[in-house]
Amino acid sequence: MTDSWATFGADLHLEPVGTGLRSGLMAALREAVRSGRLAPGTRLPSSRALAADLGIARNTVADAYAELVAEGWLTARQGSGTRVAQRAAPRRPPDPVAPRTRPARPRTGHSLKAGSPDVSAFPRTAWLRAARKAVTAAPDEVFDYGDPLGRVELRTVLAEYLARARGVHADPERIVICAGFVHGLKLLGAVLRGRRVRELAVESYGLDLHRDLITATGLATPCLPLDELGSRTGELAGMRGTGAVLLTPAHQFPTGVPLHPDRRAAAVDWARATGGLILEDDYDGEFRYDRQPVGALQGLDPERVVYLGTASKSLAPGLRLGWMVLPRRLVGEVVAAKGPADWMSGAVDQLTLAEFIASGAYDRHVRSMRLRYRRRRDQLVTALAERAPGIEVSGIAAGLHAVLELPPGTERPVIQAAAFQGLRLEGLARYRHPDAPPGRDALVIGYGSPSESAWTGALDALCRVLP
Ligand SMILES: Cc1ncc(COP(=O)(O)O)c(C=O)c1O
């Protein structure tokens, strides 16, 4: 196949990477742009021409172009074709040992990908104030190697905050600070493996990143079916090899359903009857709009449920701060799983967060962001009713994302059309467990991530591509 690449476009030799046609083409194009062999502004052949040249399906080329547009490598405009983006990538060859950073999005583009809060709203001034106060008051030992559980100041304020705001049974001695949810999940995977657990069940829709992480710890991830009442936890009893389950009870990710009280009770019954463990991912529990907050499942049985919280939605993912509230018997095992290389998170950030929470700045920030996200959610619902009245929206009572139902067979074309217009969208299919049956066509719209200045444009771009 390598020969045929040589006939492509501007007399360029491209080395396809891997075995997939689309991913190989994408990798080759990225490499050509990254190395400067395809200069900014270069017009690429039409997908039809390139497909004919390479002897592959036109859709494969169109998909590769669309994804590279969404990633910011290429731009696509009606009338001027697909071109290499002006600020697509550094011209120097990639450093073989440096991890690859994600290419910037096109300047003119938008992303409604779920997962991030509006990071432009990070409370810089209040955070700096908290950091100044925390560092000024810190005793010298703060700057030494410290407790692998995390700073006691942070664990103490978190215990109070989680009990008050999320109904968690927490005391500082059973809290372990970690580098976000993923770190906690990795540690718990190792603990479960050490306890000879073979399977950690996951919801039939969720993040592949989390499934992959669990698999990497040596656990299988059987799939727990999901319906309009949340995950069907009653079915855990029939999953013989399963010793633990990962749930998003407050706001299922990504479908947005809260776990029904009967399903919560069934999960706890299963854990009590079998000695199983429930991992509760409370990633966006603070952002509830229509009703009283749905309290944490952990409150039902703190010895059977691990509560995992994170600052990634409430403040910023870049902080890499998360916390686990553990059954007492697991605290020592989790600390052992951390080991010397993973001993503790940075003490200054921990103390800053402790001060930020204790001073009331965290509550104020969450309240103000809740208003912002709620307003966006309302604007999304209104815009859909006016401009795409056939599209049903769900999962909107909480969180930073919503699910938009699409007519059957339109999920991929809508995502592609959006990418060609510089709008990054994700479909529900992306989150489906490989063993789950095919489901409905839908978009998962992360309305939290754009900055305030980008939000209206992103919403308008979305409405323009909806069928
Ligand atoms: C379902 C879910 N859980 C947890 C997280 C938070 O992960 P972390 O704390 O590792 O940033 C996210 C963030 O995107 C998420 O979508």
mmCIF file with all atom_site columns, N, CA and C in Angstrom, residues 176-224:
data_model
loop_
_atom_site.group_PDB
_atom_site.id
_atom_site.type_symbol
_atom_site.label_atom_id
_atom_site.label_alt_id
_atom_site.label_comp_id
_atom_site.label_asym_id
_atom_site.label_entity_id
_atom_site.label_seq_id
_atom_site.pdbx_PDB_ins_code
_atom_site.Cartn_x
_atom_site.Cartn_y
_atom_site.Cartn_z
_atom_site.occupancy
_atom_site.B_iso_or_equiv
_atom_site.pdbx_formal_charge
_atom_site.auth_seq_id
_atom_site.auth_comp_id
_atom_site.auth_asym_id
_atom_site.auth_atom_id
_atom_site.pdbx_PDB_model_num
ATOM 1   N N  . VAL A 1 176 ? -8.517  9.266   51.211 1.00 0.00 ? 176 VAL A N  1
ATOM 2   C CA . VAL A 1 176 ? -7.198  9.285   50.573 1.00 0.00 ? 176 VAL A CA 1
ATOM 3   C C  . VAL A 1 176 ? -7.259  10.272  49.403 1.00 0.00 ? 176 VAL A C  1
ATOM 4   N N  . ILE A 1 177 ? -6.318  11.198  49.391 1.00 0.00 ? 177 ILE A N  1
ATOM 5   C CA . ILE A 1 177 ? -6.250  12.176  48.310 1.00 0.00 ? 177 ILE A CA 1
ATOM 6   C C  . ILE A 1 177 ? -5.513  11.537  47.127 1.00 0.00 ? 177 ILE A C  1
ATOM 7   N N  . CYS A 1 178 ? -6.032  11.778  45.925 1.00 0.00 ? 178 CYS A N  1
ATOM 8   C CA . CYS A 1 178 ? -5.383  11.196  44.752 1.00 0.00 ? 178 CYS A CA 1
ATOM 9   C C  . CYS A 1 178 ? -5.375  12.216  43.611 1.00 0.00 ? 178 CYS A C  1
ATOM 10  N N  . ALA A 1 179 ? -4.724  11.832  42.524 1.00 0.00 ? 179 ALA A N  1
ATOM 11  C CA . ALA A 1 179 ? -4.598  12.751  41.382 1.00 0.00 ? 179 ALA A CA 1
ATOM 12  C C  . ALA A 1 179 ? -5.799  12.557  40.458 1.00 0.00 ? 179 ALA A C  1
ATOM 13  N N  . GLY A 1 180 ? -6.971  12.931  40.925 1.00 0.00 ? 180 GLY A N  1
ATOM 14  C CA . GLY A 1 180 ? -8.178  12.802  40.104 1.00 0.00 ? 180 GLY A CA 1
ATOM 15  C C  . GLY A 1 180 ? -8.785  11.411  40.204 1.00 0.00 ? 180 GLY A C  1
ATOM 16  N N  . PHE A 1 181 ? -9.973  11.288  39.615 1.00 0.00 ? 181 PHE A N  1
ATOM 17  C CA . PHE A 1 181 ? -10.709 10.023  39.652 1.00 0.00 ? 181 PHE A CA 1
ATOM 18  C C  . PHE A 1 181 ? -9.896  8.876   39.055 1.00 0.00 ? 181 PHE A C  1
ATOM 19  N N  . VAL A 1 182 ? -9.254  9.120   37.918 1.00 0.00 ? 182 VAL A N  1
ATOM 20  C CA . VAL A 1 182 ? -8.555  8.021   37.240 1.00 0.00 ? 182 VAL A CA 1
ATOM 21  C C  . VAL A 1 182 ? -7.469  7.406   38.133 1.00 0.00 ? 182 VAL A C  1
ATOM 22  N N  . HIS A 1 183 ? -6.815  8.244   38.909 1.00 0.00 ? 183 HIS A N  1
ATOM 23  C CA . HIS A 1 183 ? -5.782  7.733   39.806 1.00 0.00 ? 183 HIS A CA 1
ATOM 24  C C  . HIS A 1 183 ? -6.409  6.831   40.867 1.00 0.00 ? 183 HIS A C  1
ATOM 25  N N  . GLY A 1 184 ? -7.527  7.296   41.429 1.00 0.00 ? 184 GLY A N  1
ATOM 26  C CA . GLY A 1 184 ? -8.222  6.485   42.428 1.00 0.00 ? 184 GLY A CA 1
ATOM 27  C C  . GLY A 1 184 ? -8.665  5.156   41.837 1.00 0.00 ? 184 GLY A C  1
ATOM 28  N N  . LEU A 1 185 ? -9.181  5.207   40.615 1.00 0.00 ? 185 LEU A N  1
ATOM 29  C CA . LEU A 1 185 ? -9.661  3.985   39.967 1.00 0.00 ? 185 LEU A CA 1
ATOM 30  C C  . LEU A 1 185 ? -8.504  3.000   39.755 1.00 0.00 ? 185 LEU A C  1
ATOM 31  N N  . LYS A 1 186 ? -7.380  3.530   39.356 1.00 0.00 ? 186 LYS A N  1
ATOM 32  C CA . LYS A 1 186 ? -6.209  2.674   39.127 1.00 0.00 ? 186 LYS A CA 1
ATOM 33  C C  . LYS A 1 186 ? -5.781  2.003   40.439 1.00 0.00 ? 186 LYS A C  1
ATOM 34  N N  . LEU A 1 187 ? -5.738  2.770   41.505 1.00 0.00 ? 187 LEU A N  1
ATOM 35  C CA . LEU A 1 187 ? -5.340  2.204   42.800 1.00 0.00 ? 187 LEU A CA 1
ATOM 36  C C  . LEU A 1 187 ? -6.333  1.138   43.255 1.00 0.00 ? 187 LEU A C  1
ATOM 37  N N  . LEU A 1 188 ? -7.620  1.428   43.074 1.00 0.00 ? 188 LEU A N  1
ATOM 38  C CA . LEU A 1 188 ? -8.628  0.457   43.510 1.00 0.00 ? 188 LEU A CA 1
ATOM 39  C C  . LEU A 1 188 ? -8.576  -0.809  42.662 1.00 0.00 ? 188 LEU A C  1
ATOM 40  N N  . GLY A 1 189 ? -8.269  -0.653  41.377 1.00 0.00 ? 189 GLY A N  1
ATOM 41  C CA . GLY A 1 189 ? -8.105  -1.825  40.507 1.00 0.00 ? 189 GLY A CA 1
ATOM 42  C C  . GLY A 1 189 ? -7.005  -2.725  41.068 1.00 0.00 ? 189 GLY A C  1
ATOM 43  N N  . ALA A 1 190 ? -5.897  -2.119  41.473 1.00 0.00 ? 190 ALA A N  1
ATOM 44  C CA . ALA A 1 190 ? -4.777  -2.907  42.012 1.00 0.00 ? 190 ALA A CA 1
ATOM 45  C C  . ALA A 1 190 ? -5.186  -3.591  43.318 1.00 0.00 ? 190 ALA A C  1
ATOM 46  N N  . VAL A 1 191 ? -5.940  -2.873  44.153 1.00 0.00 ? 191 VAL A N  1
ATOM 47  C CA . VAL A 1 191 ? -6.387  -3.457  45.425 1.00 0.00 ? 191 VAL A CA 1
ATOM 48  C C  . VAL A 1 191 ? -7.313  -4.649  45.144 1.00 0.00 ? 191 VAL A C  1
ATOM 49  N N  . LEU A 1 192 ? -8.232  -4.469  44.202 1.00 0.00 ? 192 LEU A N  1
ATOM 50  C CA . LEU A 1 192 ? -9.174  -5.559  43.892 1.00 0.00 ? 192 LEU A CA 1
ATOM 51  C C  . LEU A 1 192 ? -8.421  -6.772  43.347 1.00 0.00 ? 192 LEU A C  1
ATOM 52  N N  . ARG A 1 193 ? -7.440  -6.523  42.475 1.00 0.00 ? 193 ARG A N  1
ATOM 53  C CA . ARG A 1 193 ? -6.645  -7.641  41.939 1.00 0.00 ? 193 ARG A CA 1
ATOM 54  C C  . ARG A 1 193 ? -5.932  -8.370  43.076 1.00 0.00 ? 193 ARG A C  1
ATOM 55  N N  . GLY A 1 194 ? -5.411  -7.580  44.010 1.00 0.00 ? 194 GLY A N  1
ATOM 56  C CA . GLY A 1 194 ? -4.725  -8.169  45.165 1.00 0.00 ? 194 GLY A CA 1
ATOM 57  C C  . GLY A 1 194 ? -5.671  -9.008  46.002 1.00 0.00 ? 194 GLY A C  1
ATOM 58  N N  . ARG A 1 195 ? -6.955  -8.697  45.931 1.00 0.00 ? 195 ARG A N  1
ATOM 59  C CA . ARG A 1 195 ? -7.954  -9.474  46.678 1.00 0.00 ? 195 ARG A CA 1
ATOM 60  C C  . ARG A 1 195 ? -8.538  -10.594 45.827 1.00 0.00 ? 195 ARG A C  1
ATOM 61  N N  . ARG A 1 196 ? -7.924  -10.862 44.721 1.00 0.00 ? 196 ARG A N  1
ATOM 62  C CA . ARG A 1 196 ? -8.319  -11.951 43.811 1.00 0.00 ? 196 ARG A CA 1
ATOM 63  C C  . ARG A 1 196 ? -9.672  -11.717 43.125 1.00 0.00 ? 196 ARG A C  1
ATOM 64  N N  . VAL A 1 197 ? -10.078 -10.483 43.057 1.00 0.00 ? 197 VAL A N  1
ATOM 65  C CA . VAL A 1 197 ? -11.280 -10.169 42.260 1.00 0.00 ? 197 VAL A CA 1
ATOM 66  C C  . VAL A 1 197 ? -10.876 -10.250 40.794 1.00 0.00 ? 197 VAL A C  1
ATOM 67  N N  . ARG A 1 198 ? -11.758 -10.825 39.974 1.00 0.00 ? 198 ARG A N  1
ATOM 68  C CA . ARG A 1 198 ? -11.421 -10.972 38.554 1.00 0.00 ? 198 ARG A CA 1
ATOM 69  C C  . ARG A 1 198 ? -12.178 -9.986  37.674 1.00 0.00 ? 198 ARG A C  1
ATOM 70  N N  . GLU A 1 199 ? -13.384 -9.577  38.135 1.00 0.00 ? 199 GLU A N  1
ATOM 71  C CA . GLU A 1 199 ? -14.220 -8.738  37.275 1.00 0.00 ? 199 GLU A CA 1
ATOM 72  C C  . GLU A 1 199 ? -14.729 -7.512  38.016 1.00 0.00 ? 199 GLU A C  1
ATOM 73  N N  . LEU A 1 200 ? -14.635 -6.381  37.361 1.00 0.00 ? 200 LEU A N  1
ATOM 74  C CA . LEU A 1 200 ? -15.230 -5.146  37.873 1.00 0.00 ? 200 LEU A CA 1
ATOM 75  C C  . LEU A 1 200 ? -16.275 -4.733  36.825 1.00 0.00 ? 200 LEU A C  1
ATOM 76  N N  . ALA A 1 201 ? -17.540 -4.895  37.154 1.00 0.00 ? 201 ALA A N  1
ATOM 77  C CA . ALA A 1 201 ? -18.591 -4.584  36.172 1.00 0.00 ? 201 ALA A CA 1
ATOM 78  C C  . ALA A 1 201 ? -18.667 -3.075  35.950 1.00 0.00 ? 201 ALA A C  1
ATOM 79  N N  . VAL A 1 202 ? -18.964 -2.696  34.714 1.00 0.00 ? 202 VAL A N  1
ATOM 80  C CA . VAL A 1 202 ? -19.116 -1.269  34.389 1.00 0.00 ? 202 VAL A CA 1
ATOM 81  C C  . VAL A 1 202 ? -20.458 -1.058  33.698 1.00 0.00 ? 202 VAL A C  1
ATOM 82  N N  . GLU A 1 203 ? -20.914 0.176   33.672 1.00 0.00 ? 203 GLU A N  1
ATOM 83  C CA . GLU A 1 203 ? -22.196 0.493   33.048 1.00 0.00 ? 203 GLU A CA 1
ATOM 84  C C  . GLU A 1 203 ? -22.076 0.350   31.523 1.00 0.00 ? 203 GLU A C  1
ATOM 85  N N  . SER A 1 204 ? -23.204 0.045   30.875 1.00 0.00 ? 204 SER A N  1
ATOM 86  C CA . SER A 1 204 ? -23.123 -0.257  29.443 1.00 0.00 ? 204 SER A CA 1
ATOM 87  C C  . SER A 1 204 ? -22.771 0.974   28.619 1.00 0.00 ? 204 SER A C  1
ATOM 88  N N  . TYR A 1 205 ? -22.886 2.169   29.209 1.00 0.00 ? 205 TYR A N  1
ATOM 89  C CA . TYR A 1 205 ? -22.336 3.371   28.582 1.00 0.00 ? 205 TYR A CA 1
ATOM 90  C C  . TYR A 1 205 ? -21.404 4.026   29.594 1.00 0.00 ? 205 TYR A C  1
ATOM 91  N N  . GLY A 1 206 ? -20.242 4.415   29.126 1.00 0.00 ? 206 GLY A N  1
ATOM 92  C CA . GLY A 1 206 ? -19.275 5.048   30.019 1.00 0.00 ? 206 GLY A CA 1
ATOM 93  C C  . GLY A 1 206 ? -18.045 5.428   29.220 1.00 0.00 ? 206 GLY A C  1
ATOM 94  N N  . LEU A 1 207 ? -17.010 5.836   29.930 1.00 0.00 ? 207 LEU A N  1
ATOM 95  C CA . LEU A 1 207 ? -15.784 6.272   29.242 1.00 0.00 ? 207 LEU A CA 1
ATOM 96  C C  . LEU A 1 207 ? -14.887 5.070   28.944 1.00 0.00 ? 207 LEU A C  1
ATOM 97  N N  . ASP A 1 208 ? -14.485 4.941   27.690 1.00 0.00 ? 208 ASP A N  1
ATOM 98  C CA . ASP A 1 208 ? -13.579 3.842   27.326 1.00 0.00 ? 208 ASP A CA 1
ATOM 99  C C  . ASP A 1 208 ? -12.253 3.971   28.087 1.00 0.00 ? 208 ASP A C  1
ATOM 100 N N  . LEU A 1 209 ? -11.880 5.205   28.347 1.00 0.00 ? 209 LEU A N  1
ATOM 101 C CA . LEU A 1 209 ? -10.664 5.464   29.127 1.00 0.00 ? 209 LEU A CA 1
ATOM 102 C C  . LEU A 1 209 ? -10.711 4.730   30.478 1.00 0.00 ? 209 LEU A C  1
ATOM 103 N N  . HIS A 1 210 ? -11.860 4.773   31.120 1.00 0.00 ? 210 HIS A N  1
ATOM 104 C CA . HIS A 1 210 ? -11.990 4.119   32.422 1.00 0.00 ? 210 HIS A CA 1
ATOM 105 C C  . HIS A 1 210 ? -11.982 2.595   32.262 1.00 0.00 ? 210 HIS A C  1
ATOM 106 N N  . ARG A 1 211 ? -12.689 2.115   31.237 1.00 0.00 ? 211 ARG A N  1
ATOM 107 C CA . ARG A 1 211 ? -12.696 0.654   31.003 1.00 0.00 ? 211 ARG A CA 1
ATOM 108 C C  . ARG A 1 211 ? -11.272 0.172   30.724 1.00 0.00 ? 211 ARG A C  1
ATOM 109 N N  . ASP A 1 212 ? -10.550 0.922   29.896 1.00 0.00 ? 212 ASP A N  1
ATOM 110 C CA . ASP A 1 212 ? -9.192  0.511   29.526 1.00 0.00 ? 212 ASP A CA 1
ATOM 111 C C  . ASP A 1 212 ? -8.279  0.494   30.748 1.00 0.00 ? 212 ASP A C  1
ATOM 112 N N  . LEU A 1 213 ? -8.486  1.481   31.593 1.00 0.00 ? 213 LEU A N  1
ATOM 113 C CA . LEU A 1 213 ? -7.658  1.571   32.794 1.00 0.00 ? 213 LEU A CA 1
ATOM 114 C C  . LEU A 1 213 ? -7.892  0.361   33.708 1.00 0.00 ? 213 LEU A C  1
ATOM 115 N N  . ILE A 1 214 ? -9.153  -0.030  33.826 1.00 0.00 ? 214 ILE A N  1
ATOM 116 C CA . ILE A 1 214 ? -9.490  -1.187  34.664 1.00 0.00 ? 214 ILE A CA 1
ATOM 117 C C  . ILE A 1 214 ? -8.882  -2.450  34.047 1.00 0.00 ? 214 ILE A C  1
ATOM 118 N N  . THR A 1 215 ? -9.044  -2.580  32.730 1.00 0.00 ? 215 THR A N  1
ATOM 119 C CA . THR A 1 215 ? -8.494  -3.756  32.047 1.00 0.00 ? 215 THR A CA 1
ATOM 120 C C  . THR A 1 215 ? -6.980  -3.828  32.260 1.00 0.00 ? 215 THR A C  1
ATOM 121 N N  . ALA A 1 216 ? -6.333  -2.670  32.228 1.00 0.00 ? 216 ALA A N  1
ATOM 122 C CA . ALA A 1 216 ? -4.868  -2.647  32.393 1.00 0.00 ? 216 ALA A CA 1
ATOM 123 C C  . ALA A 1 216 ? -4.445  -3.122  33.781 1.00 0.00 ? 216 ALA A C  1
ATOM 124 N N  . THR A 1 217 ? -5.353  -3.042  34.763 1.00 0.00 ? 217 THR A N  1
ATOM 125 C CA . THR A 1 217 ? -4.981  -3.553  36.088 1.00 0.00 ? 217 THR A CA 1
ATOM 126 C C  . THR A 1 217 ? -5.198  -5.069  36.176 1.00 0.00 ? 217 THR A C  1
ATOM 127 N N  . GLY A 1 218 ? -5.696  -5.670  35.081 1.00 0.00 ? 218 GLY A N  1
ATOM 128 C CA . GLY A 1 218 ? -5.852  -7.119  35.053 1.00 0.00 ? 218 GLY A CA 1
ATOM 129 C C  . GLY A 1 218 ? -7.259  -7.594  35.362 1.00 0.00 ? 218 GLY A C  1
ATOM 130 N N  . LEU A 1 219 ? -8.205  -6.649  35.397 1.00 0.00 ? 219 LEU A N  1
ATOM 131 C CA . LEU A 1 219 ? -9.601  -7.026  35.678 1.00 0.00 ? 219 LEU A CA 1
ATOM 132 C C  . LEU A 1 219 ? -10.421 -7.008  34.392 1.00 0.00 ? 219 LEU A C  1
ATOM 133 N N  . ALA A 1 220 ? -11.368 -7.942  34.286 1.00 0.00 ? 220 ALA A N  1
ATOM 134 C CA . ALA A 1 220 ? -12.313 -7.886  33.162 1.00 0.00 ? 220 ALA A CA 1
ATOM 135 C C  . ALA A 1 220 ? -13.407 -6.875  33.499 1.00 0.00 ? 220 ALA A C  1
ATOM 136 N N  . THR A 1 221 ? -14.060 -6.329  32.465 1.00 0.00 ? 221 THR A N  1
ATOM 137 C CA . THR A 1 221 ? -15.089 -5.301  32.680 1.00 0.00 ? 221 THR A CA 1
ATOM 138 C C  . THR A 1 221 ? -16.419 -5.737  32.050 1.00 0.00 ? 221 THR A C  1
ATOM 139 N N  . PRO A 1 222 ? -17.100 -6.726  32.655 1.00 0.00 ? 222 PRO A N  1
ATOM 140 C CA . PRO A 1 222 ? -18.398 -7.096  32.102 1.00 0.00 ? 222 PRO A CA 1
ATOM 141 C C  . PRO A 1 222 ? -19.359 -5.917  32.171 1.00 0.00 ? 222 PRO A C  1
ATOM 142 N N  . CYS A 1 223 ? -20.366 -5.992  31.308 1.00 0.00 ? 223 CYS A N  1
ATOM 143 C CA . CYS A 1 223 ? -21.203 -4.817  31.101 1.00 0.00 ? 223 CYS A CA 1
ATOM 144 C C  . CYS A 1 223 ? -22.557 -4.979  31.801 1.00 0.00 ? 223 CYS A C  1
ATOM 145 N N  . LEU A 1 224 ? -22.902 -3.955  32.566 1.00 0.00 ? 224 LEU A N  1
ATOM 146 C CA . LEU A 1 224 ? -24.175 -3.951  33.296 1.00 0.00 ? 224 LEU A CA 1
ATOM 147 C C  . LEU A 1 224 ? -25.183 -3.145  32.480 1.00 0.00 ? 224 LEU A C  1
#
